[in-house]
Amino acid sequence: EVFRALLKRGVSGDSQDPVAEDLVELLLTEGSNSSFASRFFPEEMTELGRSYLCLTEQDVEKVLQDPHARSHSPIGVEPQFGITPQAHYSFSVPASALRGPFWPLLQWHPKIGTEFIVELMNHACSWYGEQKWPFDQLEPAWKTELDIPGEDESIIQWANGRLYGMYRGTSVAPYALQSALMALEKWLLEIAGREEFDHEAWLLKLLKESNNVAVTAVVASVCIAHPEKCGRAGLALLSSRDVVQLDRSRMVSDRANPSIAKHLPSVQPQDGIFQDERKEADNLPHRKSDLEYLAVKLQSESSQEEVWRVIDQHRDKLPPREEQSEKDKTWRLALHRMDARGFEVDEEVPASDVEEESQGEEESDDSEDAEKRYFKMALGELEPDLEKMVEQNERDFTKQAEDLSLVNWGRSAW
């Protein structure tokens, strides 16, 4: 009861109470310090997190009434997301799944932990999308729709690249939000191997209760890692053109520029733990795949007809070919890559090569394997306008590569 009372003092935010202030810093910014408090006092810890991290409408009013507010902008982007400026210093780089109370809350109280993270992200993305902070606006977000098979209403979410890349630490965003999303992804990937969890239900719950693609990006990551367990959540992701294209950009970013953790020196002793966790997350094999890969994988399983229905719906929404922009044609090309109905047999692959690649997977019946034949599939023939666009892009890319080679030679010489 004494400790609970101390947590309540932390919630009050009294600047004249240094003991409570110190406790809040210890519990909210370091995962190891908050593990026992999160286990035995989950409701108090989430209340403490809300009071410490979230700005209110009254905070905005105070800023507007301050004549010097415009000349004292915070260093970070926290206020644009409805997060207090103090969190910029408490949740410093590197962001990590192990930083803050999020990971222990998910481990000990999954329902409370997921609801807290979703509530925090909904608050932040509402502030960002509606641009509630009166100063230093960032680029706007837009609204996208996701459709869950069997559900009457669409899910409306705030979307743009900054929000979608947040869980990977590749976009500029509050470190507290990055850490929360990283913890959510880590937890979902870990429970994927447990039979007692209804993975589809968890993923659908996150999609339905979120107003932003920041959480949806985490769901996409888990679906790509475990296509066999995503169910209708995977189909919902494929229903949004925005989400599919944002995830492809995420994959390109992951390949070219993984999270910043591996490039940072360790300032505090615990920073090495956070950096190692991020390096491990960067090296997960599914980072090299995107939702187009998920679409192809689902067509090899029981969701084949449903995926085809989603692809056909996307094609029906496109304008006539003569009116299509380059973005529309690029989207048609993506649909072509996703649609297994257009695949063609390229060549037969020796069974020995396939067996080498599948080592470590579940063993199957030897008699069945002996009868199997394997074929490499290739994309079917492109439509003339898409073929022309691809050829032009290849020429442009080749010219750009030649020019960059010359520039790099010049820089190395002088």
XYZ file of C-alpha atoms in Angstrom, residues 2 12 51 107 154 162 175 186 191 195 216 219 259 301 303 370 388 401:
18
model
C 2.896 2.345 0.689
C -0.006 13.773 -9.661
C 0.145 11.019 -16.928
C 4.711 -10.379 -20.505
C -14.221 -0.572 -42.767
C 6.540 8.383 -40.818
C 11.365 7.354 -28.781
C 8.648 -8.604 -30.051
C 3.815 -15.875 -28.751
C -0.558 -23.135 -29.606
C -0.987 -1.912 -38.317
C 0.522 -6.534 -37.416
C 17.684 0.896 -37.527
C -2.766 -22.113 -48.787
C -6.945 -18.348 -48.636
C 10.308 -39.004 -53.398
C 7.204 -0.033 -71.707
C 24.192 4.038 -61.924
